[in-house]
Short mmCIF file of C-alpha atoms and ligand atoms in Angstrom, two decimals:
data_model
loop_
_atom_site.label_atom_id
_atom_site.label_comp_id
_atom_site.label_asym_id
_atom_site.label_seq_id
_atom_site.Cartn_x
_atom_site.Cartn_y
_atom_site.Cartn_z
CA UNK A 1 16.05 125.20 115.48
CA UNK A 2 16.19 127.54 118.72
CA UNK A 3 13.14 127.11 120.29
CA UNK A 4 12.51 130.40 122.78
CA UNK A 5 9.20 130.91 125.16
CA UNK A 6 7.37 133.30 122.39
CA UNK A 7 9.23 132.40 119.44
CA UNK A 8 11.06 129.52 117.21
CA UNK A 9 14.33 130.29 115.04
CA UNK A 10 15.19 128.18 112.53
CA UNK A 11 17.88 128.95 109.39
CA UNK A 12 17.62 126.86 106.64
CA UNK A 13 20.06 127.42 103.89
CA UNK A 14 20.03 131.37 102.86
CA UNK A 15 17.07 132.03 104.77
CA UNK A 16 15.94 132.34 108.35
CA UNK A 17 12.96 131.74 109.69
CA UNK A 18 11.25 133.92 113.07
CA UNK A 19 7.91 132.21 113.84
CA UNK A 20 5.84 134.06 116.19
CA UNK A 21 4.82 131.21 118.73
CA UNK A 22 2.20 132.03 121.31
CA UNK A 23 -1.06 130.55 119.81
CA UNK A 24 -3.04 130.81 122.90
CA UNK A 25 -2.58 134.58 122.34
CA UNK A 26 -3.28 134.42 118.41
CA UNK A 27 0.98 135.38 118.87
CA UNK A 28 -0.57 138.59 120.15
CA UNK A 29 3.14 140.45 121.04
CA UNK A 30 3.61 141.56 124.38
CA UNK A 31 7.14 142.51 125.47
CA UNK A 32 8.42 139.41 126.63
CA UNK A 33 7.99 138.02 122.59
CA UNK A 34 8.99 141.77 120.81
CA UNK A 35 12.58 141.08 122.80
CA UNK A 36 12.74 137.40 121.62
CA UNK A 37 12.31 139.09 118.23
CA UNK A 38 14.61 141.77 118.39
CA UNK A 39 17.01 138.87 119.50
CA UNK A 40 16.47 136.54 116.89
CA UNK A 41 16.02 139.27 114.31
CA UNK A 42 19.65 141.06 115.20
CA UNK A 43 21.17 137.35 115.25
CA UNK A 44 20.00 136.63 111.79
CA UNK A 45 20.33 140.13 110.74
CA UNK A 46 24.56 139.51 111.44
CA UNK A 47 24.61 136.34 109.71
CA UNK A 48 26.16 136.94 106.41
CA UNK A 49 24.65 133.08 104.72
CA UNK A 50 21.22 134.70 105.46
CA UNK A 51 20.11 136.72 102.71
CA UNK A 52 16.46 136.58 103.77
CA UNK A 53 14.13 136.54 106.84
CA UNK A 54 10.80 135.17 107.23
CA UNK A 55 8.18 136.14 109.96
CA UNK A 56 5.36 133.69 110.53
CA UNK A 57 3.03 132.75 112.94
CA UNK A 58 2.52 129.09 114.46
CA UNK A 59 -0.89 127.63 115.08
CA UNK A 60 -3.03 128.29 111.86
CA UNK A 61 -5.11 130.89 113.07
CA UNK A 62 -2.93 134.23 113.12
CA UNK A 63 0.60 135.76 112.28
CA UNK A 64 -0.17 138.10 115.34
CA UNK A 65 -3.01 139.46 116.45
CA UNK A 66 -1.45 142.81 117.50
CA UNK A 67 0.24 144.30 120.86
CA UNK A 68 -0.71 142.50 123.70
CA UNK A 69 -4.30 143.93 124.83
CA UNK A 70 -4.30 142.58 127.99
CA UNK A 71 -0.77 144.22 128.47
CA UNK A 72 -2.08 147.39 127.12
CA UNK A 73 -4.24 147.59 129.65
CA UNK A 74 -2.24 148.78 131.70
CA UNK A 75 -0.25 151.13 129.92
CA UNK A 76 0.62 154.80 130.68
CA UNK A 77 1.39 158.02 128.42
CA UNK A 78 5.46 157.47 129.53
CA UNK A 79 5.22 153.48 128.34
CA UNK A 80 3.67 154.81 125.23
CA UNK A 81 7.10 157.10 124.89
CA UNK A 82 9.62 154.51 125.88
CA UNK A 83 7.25 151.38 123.57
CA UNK A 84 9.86 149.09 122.02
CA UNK A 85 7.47 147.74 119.44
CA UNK A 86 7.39 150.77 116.87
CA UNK A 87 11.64 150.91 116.99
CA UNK A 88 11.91 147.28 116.72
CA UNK A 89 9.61 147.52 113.54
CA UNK A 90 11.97 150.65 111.99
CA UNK A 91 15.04 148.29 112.50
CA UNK A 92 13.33 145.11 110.84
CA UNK A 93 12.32 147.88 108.23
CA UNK A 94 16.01 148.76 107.56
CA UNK A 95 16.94 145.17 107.58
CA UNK A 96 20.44 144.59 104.51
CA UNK A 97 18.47 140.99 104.26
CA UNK A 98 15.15 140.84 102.37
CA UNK A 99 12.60 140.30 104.59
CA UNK A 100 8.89 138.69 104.06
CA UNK A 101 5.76 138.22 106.29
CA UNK A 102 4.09 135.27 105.74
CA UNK A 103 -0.14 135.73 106.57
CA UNK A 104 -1.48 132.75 106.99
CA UNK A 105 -4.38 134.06 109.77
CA UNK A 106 -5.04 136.94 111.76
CA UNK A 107 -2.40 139.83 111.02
CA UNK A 108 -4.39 142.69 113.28
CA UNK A 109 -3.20 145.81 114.54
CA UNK A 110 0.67 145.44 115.91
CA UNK A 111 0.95 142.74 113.84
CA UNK A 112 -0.07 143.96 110.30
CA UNK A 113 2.35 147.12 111.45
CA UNK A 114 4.73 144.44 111.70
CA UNK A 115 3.86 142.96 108.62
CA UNK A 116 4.22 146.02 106.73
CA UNK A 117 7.22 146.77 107.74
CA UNK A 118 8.42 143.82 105.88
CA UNK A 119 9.68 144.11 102.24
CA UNK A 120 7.32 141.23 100.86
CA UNK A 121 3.52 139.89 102.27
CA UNK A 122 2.44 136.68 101.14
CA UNK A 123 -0.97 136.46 101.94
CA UNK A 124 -3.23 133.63 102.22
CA UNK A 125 -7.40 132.39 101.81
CA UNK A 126 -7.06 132.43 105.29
CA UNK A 127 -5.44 136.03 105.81
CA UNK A 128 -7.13 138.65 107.79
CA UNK A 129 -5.71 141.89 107.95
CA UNK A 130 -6.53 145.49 109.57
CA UNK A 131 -6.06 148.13 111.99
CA UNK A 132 -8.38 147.79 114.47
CA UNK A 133 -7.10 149.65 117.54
CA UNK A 134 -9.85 152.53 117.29
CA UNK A 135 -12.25 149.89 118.74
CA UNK A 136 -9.72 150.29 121.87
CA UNK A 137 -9.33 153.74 121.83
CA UNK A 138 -6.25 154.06 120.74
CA UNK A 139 -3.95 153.88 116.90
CA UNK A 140 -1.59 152.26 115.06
CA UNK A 141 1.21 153.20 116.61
CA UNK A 142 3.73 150.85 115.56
CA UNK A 143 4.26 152.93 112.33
CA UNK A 144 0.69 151.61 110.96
CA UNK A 145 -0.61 155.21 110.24
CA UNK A 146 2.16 155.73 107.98
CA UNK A 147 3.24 152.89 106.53
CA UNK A 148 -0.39 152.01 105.52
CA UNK A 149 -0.91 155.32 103.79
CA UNK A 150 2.57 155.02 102.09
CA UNK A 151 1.51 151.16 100.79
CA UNK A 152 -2.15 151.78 99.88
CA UNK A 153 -2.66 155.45 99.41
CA UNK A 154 -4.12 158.11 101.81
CA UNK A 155 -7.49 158.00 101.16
CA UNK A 156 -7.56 153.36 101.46
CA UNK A 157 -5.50 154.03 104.77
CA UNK A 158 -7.95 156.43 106.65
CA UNK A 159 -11.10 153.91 105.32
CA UNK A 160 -8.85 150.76 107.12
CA UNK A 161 -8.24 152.60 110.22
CA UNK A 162 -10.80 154.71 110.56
CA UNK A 163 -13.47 152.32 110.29
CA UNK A 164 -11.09 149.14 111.34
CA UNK A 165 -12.23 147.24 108.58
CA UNK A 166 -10.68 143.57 108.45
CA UNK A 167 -9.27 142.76 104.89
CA UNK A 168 -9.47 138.83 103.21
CA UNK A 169 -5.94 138.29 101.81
CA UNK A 170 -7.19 138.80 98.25
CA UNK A 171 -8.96 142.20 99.38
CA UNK A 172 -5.06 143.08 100.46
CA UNK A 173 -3.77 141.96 97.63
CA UNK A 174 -5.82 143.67 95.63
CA UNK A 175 -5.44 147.34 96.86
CA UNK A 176 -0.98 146.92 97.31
CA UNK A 177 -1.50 145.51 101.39
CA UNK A 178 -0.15 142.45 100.09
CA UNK A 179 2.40 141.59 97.48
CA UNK A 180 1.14 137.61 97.15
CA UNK A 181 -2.29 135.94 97.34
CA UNK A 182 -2.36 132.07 97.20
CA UNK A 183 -4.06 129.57 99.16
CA UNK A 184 -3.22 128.07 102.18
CA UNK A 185 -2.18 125.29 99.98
CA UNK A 186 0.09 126.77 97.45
CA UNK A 187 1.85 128.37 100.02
CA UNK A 188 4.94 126.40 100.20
CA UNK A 189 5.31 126.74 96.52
CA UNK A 190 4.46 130.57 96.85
CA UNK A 191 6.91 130.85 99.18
CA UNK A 192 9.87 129.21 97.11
CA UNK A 193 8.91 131.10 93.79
CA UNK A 194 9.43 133.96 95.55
CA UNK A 195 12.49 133.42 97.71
CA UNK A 196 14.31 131.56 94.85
CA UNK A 197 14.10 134.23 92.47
CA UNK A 198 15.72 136.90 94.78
CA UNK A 199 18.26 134.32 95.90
CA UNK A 200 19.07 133.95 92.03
CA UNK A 201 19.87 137.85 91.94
CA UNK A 202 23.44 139.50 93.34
CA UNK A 203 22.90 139.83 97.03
CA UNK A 204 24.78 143.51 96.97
CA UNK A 205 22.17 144.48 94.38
CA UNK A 206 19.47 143.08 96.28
CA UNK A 207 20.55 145.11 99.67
CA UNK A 208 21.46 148.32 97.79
CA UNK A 209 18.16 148.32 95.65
CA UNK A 210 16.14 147.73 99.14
CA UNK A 211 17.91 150.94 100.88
CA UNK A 212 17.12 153.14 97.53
CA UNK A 213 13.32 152.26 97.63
CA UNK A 214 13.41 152.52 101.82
CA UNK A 215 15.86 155.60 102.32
CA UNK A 216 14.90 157.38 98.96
CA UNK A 217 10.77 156.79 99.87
CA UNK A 218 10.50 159.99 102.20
CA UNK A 219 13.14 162.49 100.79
CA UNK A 220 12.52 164.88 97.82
CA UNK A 221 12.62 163.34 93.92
CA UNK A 222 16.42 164.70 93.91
CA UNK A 223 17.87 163.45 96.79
CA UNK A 224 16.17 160.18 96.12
CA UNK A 225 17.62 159.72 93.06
CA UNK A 226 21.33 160.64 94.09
CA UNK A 227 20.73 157.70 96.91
CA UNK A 228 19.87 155.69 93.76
CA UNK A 229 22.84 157.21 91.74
CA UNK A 230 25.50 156.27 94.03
CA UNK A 231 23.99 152.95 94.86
CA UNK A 232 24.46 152.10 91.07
CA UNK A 233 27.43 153.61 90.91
CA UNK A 234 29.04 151.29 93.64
CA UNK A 235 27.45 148.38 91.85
CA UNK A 236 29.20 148.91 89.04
CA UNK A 237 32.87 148.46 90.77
CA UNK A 238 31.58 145.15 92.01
CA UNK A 239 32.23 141.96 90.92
CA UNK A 240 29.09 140.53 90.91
CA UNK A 241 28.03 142.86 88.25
CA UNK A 242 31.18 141.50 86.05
CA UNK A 243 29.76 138.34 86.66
CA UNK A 244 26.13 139.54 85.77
CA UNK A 245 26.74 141.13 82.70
CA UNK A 246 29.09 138.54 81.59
CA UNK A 247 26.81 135.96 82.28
CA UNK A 248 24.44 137.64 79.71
CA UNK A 249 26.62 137.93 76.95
CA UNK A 250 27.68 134.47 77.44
CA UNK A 251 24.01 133.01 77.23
CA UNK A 252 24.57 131.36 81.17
CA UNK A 253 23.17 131.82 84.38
CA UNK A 254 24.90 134.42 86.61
CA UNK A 255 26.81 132.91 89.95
CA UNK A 256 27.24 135.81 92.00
CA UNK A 257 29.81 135.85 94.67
CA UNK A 258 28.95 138.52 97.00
CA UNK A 259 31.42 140.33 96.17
N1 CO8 B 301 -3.82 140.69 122.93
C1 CO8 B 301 -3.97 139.82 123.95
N2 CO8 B 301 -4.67 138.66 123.86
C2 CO8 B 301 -5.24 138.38 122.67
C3 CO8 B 301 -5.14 139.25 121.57
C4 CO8 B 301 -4.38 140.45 121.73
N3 CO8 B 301 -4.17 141.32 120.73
N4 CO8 B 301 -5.83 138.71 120.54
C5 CO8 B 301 -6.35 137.56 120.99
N5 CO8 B 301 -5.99 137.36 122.28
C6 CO8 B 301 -6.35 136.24 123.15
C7 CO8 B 301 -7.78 136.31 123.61
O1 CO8 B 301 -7.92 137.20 124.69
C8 CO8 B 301 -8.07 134.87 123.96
O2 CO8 B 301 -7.49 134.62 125.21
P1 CO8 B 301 -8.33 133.75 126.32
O3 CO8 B 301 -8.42 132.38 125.70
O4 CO8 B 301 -7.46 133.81 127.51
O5 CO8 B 301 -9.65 134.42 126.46
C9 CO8 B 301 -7.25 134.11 122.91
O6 CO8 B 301 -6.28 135.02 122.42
C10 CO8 B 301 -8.07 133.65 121.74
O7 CO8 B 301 -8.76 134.77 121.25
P2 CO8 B 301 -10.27 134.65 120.70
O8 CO8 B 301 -11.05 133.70 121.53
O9 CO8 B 301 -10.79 136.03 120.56
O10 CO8 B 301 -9.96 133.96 119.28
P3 CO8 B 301 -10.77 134.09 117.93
O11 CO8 B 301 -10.08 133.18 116.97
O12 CO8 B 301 -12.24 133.89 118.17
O13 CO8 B 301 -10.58 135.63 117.47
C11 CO8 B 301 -9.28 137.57 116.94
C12 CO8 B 301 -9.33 136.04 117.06
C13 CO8 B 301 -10.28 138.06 115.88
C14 CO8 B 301 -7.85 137.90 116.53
C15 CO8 B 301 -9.66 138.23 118.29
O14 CO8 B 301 -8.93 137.59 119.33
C16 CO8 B 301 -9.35 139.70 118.36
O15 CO8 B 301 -10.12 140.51 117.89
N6 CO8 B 301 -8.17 140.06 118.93
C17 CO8 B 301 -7.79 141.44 119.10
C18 CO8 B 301 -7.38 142.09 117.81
C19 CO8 B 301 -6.97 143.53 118.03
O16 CO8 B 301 -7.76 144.36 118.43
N7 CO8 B 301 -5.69 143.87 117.76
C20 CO8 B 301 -5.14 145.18 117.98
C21 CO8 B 301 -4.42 145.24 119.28
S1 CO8 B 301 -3.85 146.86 119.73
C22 CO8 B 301 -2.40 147.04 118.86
O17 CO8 B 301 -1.97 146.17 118.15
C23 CO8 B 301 -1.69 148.35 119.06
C24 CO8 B 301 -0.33 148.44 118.36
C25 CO8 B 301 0.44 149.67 118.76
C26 CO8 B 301 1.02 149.49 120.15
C27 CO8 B 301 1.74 150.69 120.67
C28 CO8 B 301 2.25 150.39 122.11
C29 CO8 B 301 2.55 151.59 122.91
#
């Protein structure tokens, strides 16, 4: 494990582990932790074991409880421009490995936006979740306007932000915010169920099915579906899916190579 000021990095197996680490703060992310991140994140990111990354938060009481208010503070128009934290949440976004947020506490402002920009949230009984910055005066701006709108629908996204109403992890769950609800309890187990049934799939199926949804998300029907065309179509030279579909046929589980 790499232990860092903000953060802790651990790989275990296929998957590595970010866990925001600043519980004083509720892992509130000031600049100092979003480069720790971007560190850790590009390290894992060119680590071809990993197939998936986890973001958590240590302490028990929050994944993050946004950008760094106190930092904010003193912000001007031109930091607003240059912010690293809405970039760094586009690159996690376009990550090859799967990538899941683990809510286990507070996941407020910056770090919801972070959370959505995840592929997978597991959400817990003790999950909070929302866009609160209008009680600053200022918005999601780390991609929260749209990502919110594009997970839960217009209409759900301007109630969230425009009243900054906090969410239970089961309220998330239940309108698409979150793909998991367990209890803080079951977590482990949630966890594994889901990270062992995308490590049983083949990992260049896994990537190439991620970009389709991602890339093909904001372009018209057509071009979508030619991003999903080709994708298949170089799936189908690989030989993971001679392994998959002979794995069928043969009554057998599938070991994909990678390949
Ligand atoms: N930033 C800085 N410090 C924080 C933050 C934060 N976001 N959240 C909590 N803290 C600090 C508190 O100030 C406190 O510090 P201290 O002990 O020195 O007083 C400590 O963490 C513990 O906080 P609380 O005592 O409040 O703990 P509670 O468990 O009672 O409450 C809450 C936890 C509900 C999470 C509460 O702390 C809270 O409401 N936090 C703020 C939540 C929020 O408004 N988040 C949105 C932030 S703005 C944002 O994310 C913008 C993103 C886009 C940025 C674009 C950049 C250009």
């Amino acid at each position: 494990m790499q232990i860092l000021e903000y953060i802790e990095v651990e790989a275990k197996e296929q998957i590595g582990f970010i866990t925001l680490n600043r519980p004083e703060a509720r892992n509130a992310l000031d600049e100092k932790m979003l480069d720790e991140i971007e560190h850790a994140y590009v390290r894992l990111e060119k680590d071809t074991n990993i197939r998936i990354i986890v973001f958590q938060g240590a302490g028990g009481r929050a994944f993050a409880a946004g950008a760094d208010i106190k930092a904010l503070a003193a912000k001007t128009p031109l930091d607003g421009l240059i912010s690293p934290i809405q970039p760094l949440f586009n690159l996690i976004e376009q990550s090859t490995k799967v990538t899941i947020a683990i809510i286990d506490g507070y996941a407020l402002g910056g770090g919801c936006e972070l959370a959505m920009a995840c592929d997978i949230r597991i959400a817990t009984d003790h999950a909070k979740l929302g866009l609160p910055e209008l009680n600053l005066g200022l918005l999601p701006g780390a991609g929260g306007t749209q990502r919110l709108a594009r997970l839960v629908g217009k209409g759900r996204a301007l109630d969230l932000i425009l009243t900054g109403r906090i969410l239970s992890g089961e309220e998330a769950c239940n309108i698409g915010l979150a793909s998991y609800f367990c209890t803080r309890e079951d977590l482990k187990e949630t966890l594994e169920m889901v990270t062992k049934s995308i490590l049983t799939k083949g990992p260049i199926a896994v990537h190439l099915a991620k970009q389709s949804v991602h890339n093909g998300y904001d372009l018209d029907l057509k071009s979508a579906q030619w991003i999903e065309r080709l994708s298949l179509s170089l799936l189908l030279g690989t030989e993971d899916k001679t392994e998959g579909t002979q794995a069928f046929i043969e009554k057998r589980p599938a070991h994909f190579t990678n390949k």
